[in-house]
Amino acid sequence: MSDNSILLDHGSGGLASQDLISSLFLKYLDNPILRSLEDSAILENQPGRLAFTTDSYVVDPLFFPGGDIGKLAVHGTINDLAMRGANPLCLSLGLILEEGMDLDELEKIVISIGQASTESGVPIVTGDTKVVPKGKGDKIFINTSGIGFVPDHISISSKNGVAGDAVILSGSMGDHGITIMTRRAGISMDGNLKSDTMSLHKMIARLLAEFPDDIHTLRDPTRGGVATSLNEIAASSKLSIMMDEESLPIRPEVRAACEILGLEALFLANEGKCLAIVAGNKADAILELMRSTPEGKEAVIIGKMVQGKAGRVLINTPVGGSRVVTPLQGEPLPRIC
Amino acid sequence: MSDNSILLDHGSGGLASQDLISSLFLKYLDNPILRSLEDSAILENQPGRLAFTTDSYVVDPLFFPGGDIGKLAVHGTINDLAMRGANPLCLSLGLILEEGMDLDELEKIVISIGQASTESGVPIVTGDTKVVPKGKGDKIFINTSGIGFVPDHISISSKNGVAGDAVILSGSMGDHGITIMTRRAGISMDGNLKSDTMSLHKMIARLLAEFPDDIHTLRDPTRGGVATSLNEIAASSKLSIMMDEESLPIRPEVRAACEILGLEALFLANEGKCLAIVAGNKADAILELMRSTPEGKEAVIIGKMVQGKAGRVLINTPVGGSRVVTPLQGEPLPRIC
């Protein structure tokens, strides 16, 4: 084992663990709360209800065009908070490292976590690192949990869709999923496939400031993609959703890669997009506001909520018919995030 | 792969993931907040400052005398909140499963998590499950993060020790660590070695209710053991600690196993014990109260904080000398928790 790799001792809780904390975590993630290194972080309370979420990240490969596992872990958990209308306050960071992991690679990931956290304005305030023996993990798994506060007048839930609501997608579909799949398949594509990983809370805050009562549901279509998220929303809201296939925003290079790999973009993970179910009579104004933000500049209305069988998602095809879109099943797309 | 094992599809975010959620997680961990299955849990805010902590659990073996990885994950995170004087409110649960893991084994762990959560009165309110391919994990890794609230008049920190404070240990030392080490070494011991895993927040709440100003520091000596925790407290409080070797509570069977394995109980992990640094003039009363609780019935005073080199921990030996006790170093004891 070289000097420059993770040792079991780094997870022992003793001096080697402390070295890792001071030489890496405090160096790149520093803030007064994290620096206290106590059993729990203590933060001032905020007004509003509490939002709490957790996600583990096991993406393979660790680095990919547009991002890496560290950025994904920061953005993903921030987005899960934003999807309930919460203002993200802070994140925790739990690492499970494999013995032998290259310390330079770990440093790159920690730097990336620090950048994503700083850019998003959401600090890492508490953390934990464990090490498992070589062959019992895969370099690094990351858990980020997050806390946010929901203003008292905001209520966002997948139950809140009503008939007549418009379904907005904040940008193109499938970019993250297809980037990971082509990298893993070793396929080199022309064009510029890259992950869309990005935090969405600033865009959501603007939408909620202007349209506090008209945003009914928000959901980031990660694993399982837009199709699975819409099925869940339709089921929770006890309505059907009618989508228009021609409106679906898919980049040409994503479409081409999907054809090669036999995948459907509707089921591919996105890491910087959201679905917004919004009041039909405000949909154009909300779309316009979304398009004025960097995160939502390619937003489109892709369908609407309609009376009908609870949980059914239909898509109008260009030839005039319609078909049922089910949730993802039987297609394991492992380690996408 | 049998029907009764974890498949990659269970981590896809689609129908198989939903099956796992309804047949296992909602069955054993059910509560109204978890049941909403949204991107974040929403909870009513509480008075006080916010405490936030995270821990990943990778213990090997998964089941051991006195507990299992599930109980450990619930108790450990609750205890990290309690060690700052926080009343634990809720936990998150992040699972990383290995393809091929036996579903019955997973069910046993989820049942155990549910029991520990119910007994402790701290619900699991949000969760996430990922699956990694066979050979890229080790059956199950668990992350629990937790939120609690610290009453405004309470201030517990490893910085708060003052000279003259007594050091109380809430019970015997090394039980968890030695239980794991002997199981892994395949050593069968006479006697009754078992993990001490247990949540401590109810005992801490009683102590803080009666002695809100006299409990200065609390720390659960997990990885690195009592020796490492005391070194950290001494460094943070900029004082020395003098321990009395004869006072250290070690069960005879733990002592015997330590001799066989060449380990020192001072460095072994505990999962149901705390160190309390308390005002010297209240130490006897606090000890008495601690001993009146089920969690602290074997509590003892093991030393005191003294003026001296910051961060130095000394131990008086039975033959009249003293030696320096350093933090754990160079002894990897992996996957203890």
PDB file of C-alpha atoms in Angstrom, chain A residues 61-233:
ATOM      1  CA  PRO A  61     -17.524   6.166 -12.765  1.00  0.00           C
ATOM      2  CA  LEU A  62     -16.629   8.649 -10.019  1.00  0.00           C
ATOM      3  CA  PHE A  63     -15.702  11.332 -12.556  1.00  0.00           C
ATOM      4  CA  PHE A  64     -17.712  12.001 -15.707  1.00  0.00           C
ATOM      5  CA  PRO A  65     -18.258  14.847 -18.150  1.00  0.00           C
ATOM      6  CA  GLY A  66     -20.096  17.616 -16.324  1.00  0.00           C
ATOM      7  CA  GLY A  67     -19.355  16.472 -12.792  1.00  0.00           C
ATOM      8  CA  ASP A  68     -18.296  13.844 -10.300  1.00  0.00           C
ATOM      9  CA  ILE A  69     -19.706  11.946  -7.330  1.00  0.00           C
ATOM     10  CA  GLY A  70     -18.954  14.864  -4.996  1.00  0.00           C
ATOM     11  CA  LYS A  71     -20.916  17.485  -6.937  1.00  0.00           C
ATOM     12  CA  LEU A  72     -23.752  15.012  -7.412  1.00  0.00           C
ATOM     13  CA  ALA A  73     -23.964  14.380  -3.660  1.00  0.00           C
ATOM     14  CA  VAL A  74     -24.168  18.097  -2.864  1.00  0.00           C
ATOM     15  CA  HIS A  75     -26.605  19.025  -5.629  1.00  0.00           C
ATOM     16  CA  GLY A  76     -28.835  15.992  -5.185  1.00  0.00           C
ATOM     17  CA  THR A  77     -29.554  16.548  -1.534  1.00  0.00           C
ATOM     18  CA  ILE A  78     -30.014  20.295  -1.974  1.00  0.00           C
ATOM     19  CA  ASN A  79     -32.510  19.551  -4.745  1.00  0.00           C
ATOM     20  CA  ASP A  80     -34.456  17.087  -2.595  1.00  0.00           C
ATOM     21  CA  LEU A  81     -34.914  19.880  -0.044  1.00  0.00           C
ATOM     22  CA  ALA A  82     -35.869  22.410  -2.715  1.00  0.00           C
ATOM     23  CA  MET A  83     -38.522  20.020  -4.113  1.00  0.00           C
ATOM     24  CA  ARG A  84     -40.550  20.535  -0.920  1.00  0.00           C
ATOM     25  CA  GLY A  85     -40.166  24.308  -1.099  1.00  0.00           C
ATOM     26  CA  ALA A  86     -37.481  24.339   1.612  1.00  0.00           C
ATOM     27  CA  ASN A  87     -34.580  26.759   1.807  1.00  0.00           C
ATOM     28  CA  PRO A  88     -31.571  24.462   2.291  1.00  0.00           C
ATOM     29  CA  LEU A  89     -29.639  25.302   5.474  1.00  0.00           C
ATOM     30  CA  CYS A  90     -26.846  22.729   5.743  1.00  0.00           C
ATOM     31  CA  LEU A  91     -25.596  19.282   4.740  1.00  0.00           C
ATOM     32  CA  SER A  92     -23.905  16.356   6.434  1.00  0.00           C
ATOM     33  CA  LEU A  93     -21.242  14.290   4.688  1.00  0.00           C
ATOM     34  CA  GLY A  94     -20.742  10.576   5.364  1.00  0.00           C
ATOM     35  CA  LEU A  95     -17.955   8.823   3.460  1.00  0.00           C
ATOM     36  CA  ILE A  96     -17.356   5.092   3.140  1.00  0.00           C
ATOM     37  CA  LEU A  97     -13.880   4.665   1.679  1.00  0.00           C
ATOM     38  CA  GLU A  98     -12.251   1.509   0.392  1.00  0.00           C
ATOM     39  CA  GLU A  99      -8.784   0.665   1.657  1.00  0.00           C
ATOM     40  CA  GLY A 100      -6.291   1.490  -1.086  1.00  0.00           C
ATOM     41  CA  MET A 101      -8.272   4.370  -2.574  1.00  0.00           C
ATOM     42  CA  ASP A 102      -5.924   6.936  -4.082  1.00  0.00           C
ATOM     43  CA  LEU A 103      -5.709   9.948  -1.774  1.00  0.00           C
ATOM     44  CA  ASP A 104      -5.295  12.316  -4.736  1.00  0.00           C
ATOM     45  CA  GLU A 105      -8.574  11.075  -6.152  1.00  0.00           C
ATOM     46  CA  LEU A 106     -10.229  11.583  -2.752  1.00  0.00           C
ATOM     47  CA  GLU A 107      -8.776  15.087  -2.583  1.00  0.00           C
ATOM     48  CA  LYS A 108     -10.252  15.931  -6.006  1.00  0.00           C
ATOM     49  CA  ILE A 109     -13.659  14.781  -4.797  1.00  0.00           C
ATOM     50  CA  VAL A 110     -13.448  16.735  -1.538  1.00  0.00           C
ATOM     51  CA  ILE A 111     -12.416  19.856  -3.487  1.00  0.00           C
ATOM     52  CA  SER A 112     -15.411  19.360  -5.747  1.00  0.00           C
ATOM     53  CA  ILE A 113     -17.732  18.937  -2.747  1.00  0.00           C
ATOM     54  CA  GLY A 114     -16.341  22.167  -1.314  1.00  0.00           C
ATOM     55  CA  GLN A 115     -16.898  24.056  -4.560  1.00  0.00           C
ATOM     56  CA  ALA A 116     -20.444  22.795  -5.013  1.00  0.00           C
ATOM     57  CA  SER A 117     -21.242  23.602  -1.395  1.00  0.00           C
ATOM     58  CA  THR A 118     -19.805  27.127  -1.665  1.00  0.00           C
ATOM     59  CA  GLU A 119     -21.478  27.858  -4.999  1.00  0.00           C
ATOM     60  CA  SER A 120     -24.797  26.643  -3.650  1.00  0.00           C
ATOM     61  CA  GLY A 121     -24.376  28.551  -0.379  1.00  0.00           C
ATOM     62  CA  VAL A 122     -25.110  25.441   1.681  1.00  0.00           C
ATOM     63  CA  PRO A 123     -22.300  24.444   4.075  1.00  0.00           C
ATOM     64  CA  ILE A 124     -21.242  20.949   5.165  1.00  0.00           C
ATOM     65  CA  VAL A 125     -21.580  21.164   8.962  1.00  0.00           C
ATOM     66  CA  THR A 126     -20.952  17.614  10.175  1.00  0.00           C
ATOM     67  CA  GLY A 127     -19.332  14.473   8.800  1.00  0.00           C
ATOM     68  CA  ASP A 128     -18.136  10.936   9.308  1.00  0.00           C
ATOM     69  CA  THR A 129     -15.622   8.689   7.551  1.00  0.00           C
ATOM     70  CA  LYS A 130     -15.434   4.918   7.610  1.00  0.00           C
ATOM     71  CA  VAL A 131     -12.914   2.668   5.828  1.00  0.00           C
ATOM     72  CA  VAL A 132     -13.691  -0.857   4.628  1.00  0.00           C
ATOM     73  CA  PRO A 133     -11.051  -3.420   3.565  1.00  0.00           C
ATOM     74  CA  LYS A 134     -10.004  -3.633  -0.070  1.00  0.00           C
ATOM     75  CA  GLY A 135     -12.584  -5.557  -2.097  1.00  0.00           C
ATOM     76  CA  LYS A 136     -15.444  -4.770   0.316  1.00  0.00           C
ATOM     77  CA  GLY A 137     -16.379  -1.406  -1.212  1.00  0.00           C
ATOM     78  CA  ASP A 138     -15.643   0.502  -4.407  1.00  0.00           C
ATOM     79  CA  LYS A 139     -13.319   3.431  -3.731  1.00  0.00           C
ATOM     80  CA  ILE A 140     -15.933   5.792  -2.293  1.00  0.00           C
ATOM     81  CA  PHE A 141     -19.596   5.912  -1.406  1.00  0.00           C
ATOM     82  CA  ILE A 142     -21.024   9.212  -0.193  1.00  0.00           C
ATOM     83  CA  ASN A 143     -24.073   9.955   1.910  1.00  0.00           C
ATOM     84  CA  THR A 144     -25.322  13.499   2.152  1.00  0.00           C
ATOM     85  CA  SER A 145     -28.242  14.369   4.367  1.00  0.00           C
ATOM     86  CA  GLY A 146     -29.687  17.849   4.467  1.00  0.00           C
ATOM     87  CA  ILE A 147     -31.838  20.166   6.529  1.00  0.00           C
ATOM     88  CA  GLY A 148     -33.921  23.029   5.213  1.00  0.00           C
ATOM     89  CA  PHE A 149     -36.786  25.241   6.336  1.00  0.00           C
ATOM     90  CA  VAL A 150     -40.108  25.607   4.565  1.00  0.00           C
ATOM     91  CA  PRO A 151     -41.784  29.009   4.913  1.00  0.00           C
ATOM     92  CA  ASP A 152     -45.116  28.632   6.692  1.00  0.00           C
ATOM     93  CA  HIS A 153     -47.198  29.750   3.719  1.00  0.00           C
ATOM     94  CA  ILE A 154     -45.641  27.238   1.296  1.00  0.00           C
ATOM     95  CA  SER A 155     -47.089  23.765   0.713  1.00  0.00           C
ATOM     96  CA  ILE A 156     -45.500  21.664  -2.009  1.00  0.00           C
ATOM     97  CA  SER A 157     -46.389  17.983  -2.273  1.00  0.00           C
ATOM     98  CA  SER A 158     -46.850  15.357  -4.938  1.00  0.00           C
ATOM     99  CA  LYS A 159     -50.427  15.097  -3.626  1.00  0.00           C
ATOM    100  CA  ASN A 160     -51.222  18.679  -4.588  1.00  0.00           C
ATOM    101  CA  GLY A 161     -51.728  18.373  -8.352  1.00  0.00           C
ATOM    102  CA  VAL A 162     -55.213  19.312  -9.611  1.00  0.00           C
ATOM    103  CA  ALA A 163     -56.891  18.707 -12.960  1.00  0.00           C
ATOM    104  CA  GLY A 164     -55.934  21.445 -15.372  1.00  0.00           C
ATOM    105  CA  ASP A 165     -52.452  21.915 -13.915  1.00  0.00           C
ATOM    106  CA  ALA A 166     -49.627  22.201 -16.410  1.00  0.00           C
ATOM    107  CA  VAL A 167     -46.562  19.946 -16.219  1.00  0.00           C
ATOM    108  CA  ILE A 168     -43.349  21.894 -16.737  1.00  0.00           C
ATOM    109  CA  LEU A 169     -39.939  20.286 -17.192  1.00  0.00           C
ATOM    110  CA  SER A 170     -37.121  22.717 -16.408  1.00  0.00           C
ATOM    111  CA  GLY A 171     -34.867  21.591 -19.269  1.00  0.00           C
ATOM    112  CA  SER A 172     -33.657  18.718 -21.420  1.00  0.00           C
ATOM    113  CA  MET A 173     -34.143  15.124 -20.411  1.00  0.00           C
ATOM    114  CA  GLY A 174     -31.753  12.232 -19.829  1.00  0.00           C
ATOM    115  CA  ASP A 175     -28.431  14.080 -19.953  1.00  0.00           C
ATOM    116  CA  HIS A 176     -27.041  12.666 -16.722  1.00  0.00           C
ATOM    117  CA  GLY A 177     -28.224   9.104 -17.215  1.00  0.00           C
ATOM    118  CA  ILE A 178     -26.982   8.769 -20.787  1.00  0.00           C
ATOM    119  CA  THR A 179     -23.616  10.317 -19.913  1.00  0.00           C
ATOM    120  CA  ILE A 180     -23.031   7.670 -17.242  1.00  0.00           C
ATOM    121  CA  MET A 181     -24.319   4.832 -19.434  1.00  0.00           C
ATOM    122  CA  THR A 182     -22.170   5.723 -22.449  1.00  0.00           C
ATOM    123  CA  ARG A 183     -19.072   6.131 -20.249  1.00  0.00           C
ATOM    124  CA  ARG A 184     -19.661   2.737 -18.703  1.00  0.00           C
ATOM    125  CA  ALA A 185     -20.362   1.110 -22.064  1.00  0.00           C
ATOM    126  CA  GLY A 186     -17.122   2.626 -23.365  1.00  0.00           C
ATOM    127  CA  ILE A 187     -18.984   4.331 -26.182  1.00  0.00           C
ATOM    128  CA  SER A 188     -17.474   7.553 -27.463  1.00  0.00           C
ATOM    129  CA  MET A 189     -20.113   9.867 -28.900  1.00  0.00           C
ATOM    130  CA  ASP A 190     -19.776  12.843 -31.151  1.00  0.00           C
ATOM    131  CA  GLY A 191     -21.270  15.980 -29.694  1.00  0.00           C
ATOM    132  CA  ASN A 192     -21.136  17.020 -26.109  1.00  0.00           C
ATOM    133  CA  LEU A 193     -22.805  14.550 -23.776  1.00  0.00           C
ATOM    134  CA  LYS A 194     -22.485  15.696 -20.207  1.00  0.00           C
ATOM    135  CA  SER A 195     -24.251  15.415 -16.893  1.00  0.00           C
ATOM    136  CA  ASP A 196     -26.707  18.173 -16.015  1.00  0.00           C
ATOM    137  CA  THR A 197     -25.812  18.040 -12.290  1.00  0.00           C
ATOM    138  CA  MET A 198     -26.705  21.383 -10.734  1.00  0.00           C
ATOM    139  CA  SER A 199     -28.508  22.744  -7.692  1.00  0.00           C
ATOM    140  CA  LEU A 200     -31.978  24.125  -8.299  1.00  0.00           C
ATOM    141  CA  HIS A 201     -32.868  25.803  -5.007  1.00  0.00           C
ATOM    142  CA  LYS A 202     -32.170  29.337  -6.211  1.00  0.00           C
ATOM    143  CA  MET A 203     -34.529  28.950  -9.169  1.00  0.00           C
ATOM    144  CA  ILE A 204     -37.170  27.362  -6.931  1.00  0.00           C
ATOM    145  CA  ALA A 205     -36.869  30.204  -4.422  1.00  0.00           C
ATOM    146  CA  ARG A 206     -37.596  32.715  -7.195  1.00  0.00           C
ATOM    147  CA  LEU A 207     -40.608  30.750  -8.402  1.00  0.00           C
ATOM    148  CA  LEU A 208     -42.023  30.456  -4.887  1.00  0.00           C
ATOM    149  CA  ALA A 209     -41.443  34.129  -4.159  1.00  0.00           C
ATOM    150  CA  GLU A 210     -43.539  35.155  -7.148  1.00  0.00           C
ATOM    151  CA  PHE A 211     -46.040  32.296  -7.312  1.00  0.00           C
ATOM    152  CA  PRO A 212     -46.387  30.979  -3.747  1.00  0.00           C
ATOM    153  CA  ASP A 213     -49.845  29.491  -4.305  1.00  0.00           C
ATOM    154  CA  ASP A 214     -49.528  28.298  -7.903  1.00  0.00           C
ATOM    155  CA  ILE A 215     -46.652  25.822  -7.649  1.00  0.00           C
ATOM    156  CA  HIS A 216     -48.401  22.661  -6.489  1.00  0.00           C
ATOM    157  CA  THR A 217     -45.805  19.923  -6.897  1.00  0.00           C
ATOM    158  CA  LEU A 218     -42.067  19.819  -7.503  1.00  0.00           C
ATOM    159  CA  ARG A 219     -40.058  16.688  -8.170  1.00  0.00           C
ATOM    160  CA  ASP A 220     -36.545  16.126  -9.489  1.00  0.00           C
ATOM    161  CA  PRO A 221     -36.690  13.188 -11.890  1.00  0.00           C
ATOM    162  CA  THR A 222     -33.498  11.356 -10.864  1.00  0.00           C
ATOM    163  CA  ARG A 223     -33.490   7.529 -10.822  1.00  0.00           C
ATOM    164  CA  GLY A 224     -36.345   6.238 -12.943  1.00  0.00           C
ATOM    165  CA  GLY A 225     -36.458   9.489 -14.896  1.00  0.00           C
ATOM    166  CA  VAL A 226     -39.375  11.709 -15.890  1.00  0.00           C
ATOM    167  CA  ALA A 227     -41.632   8.709 -16.561  1.00  0.00           C
ATOM    168  CA  THR A 228     -41.307   7.280 -13.064  1.00  0.00           C
ATOM    169  CA  SER A 229     -41.647  10.657 -11.335  1.00  0.00           C
ATOM    170  CA  LEU A 230     -44.797  11.511 -13.294  1.00  0.00           C
ATOM    171  CA  ASN A 231     -46.296   8.128 -12.423  1.00  0.00           C
ATOM    172  CA  GLU A 232     -45.655   8.831  -8.738  1.00  0.00           C
ATOM    173  CA  ILE A 233     -47.152  12.315  -8.960  1.00  0.00           C
TER     174      ILE A 233
END
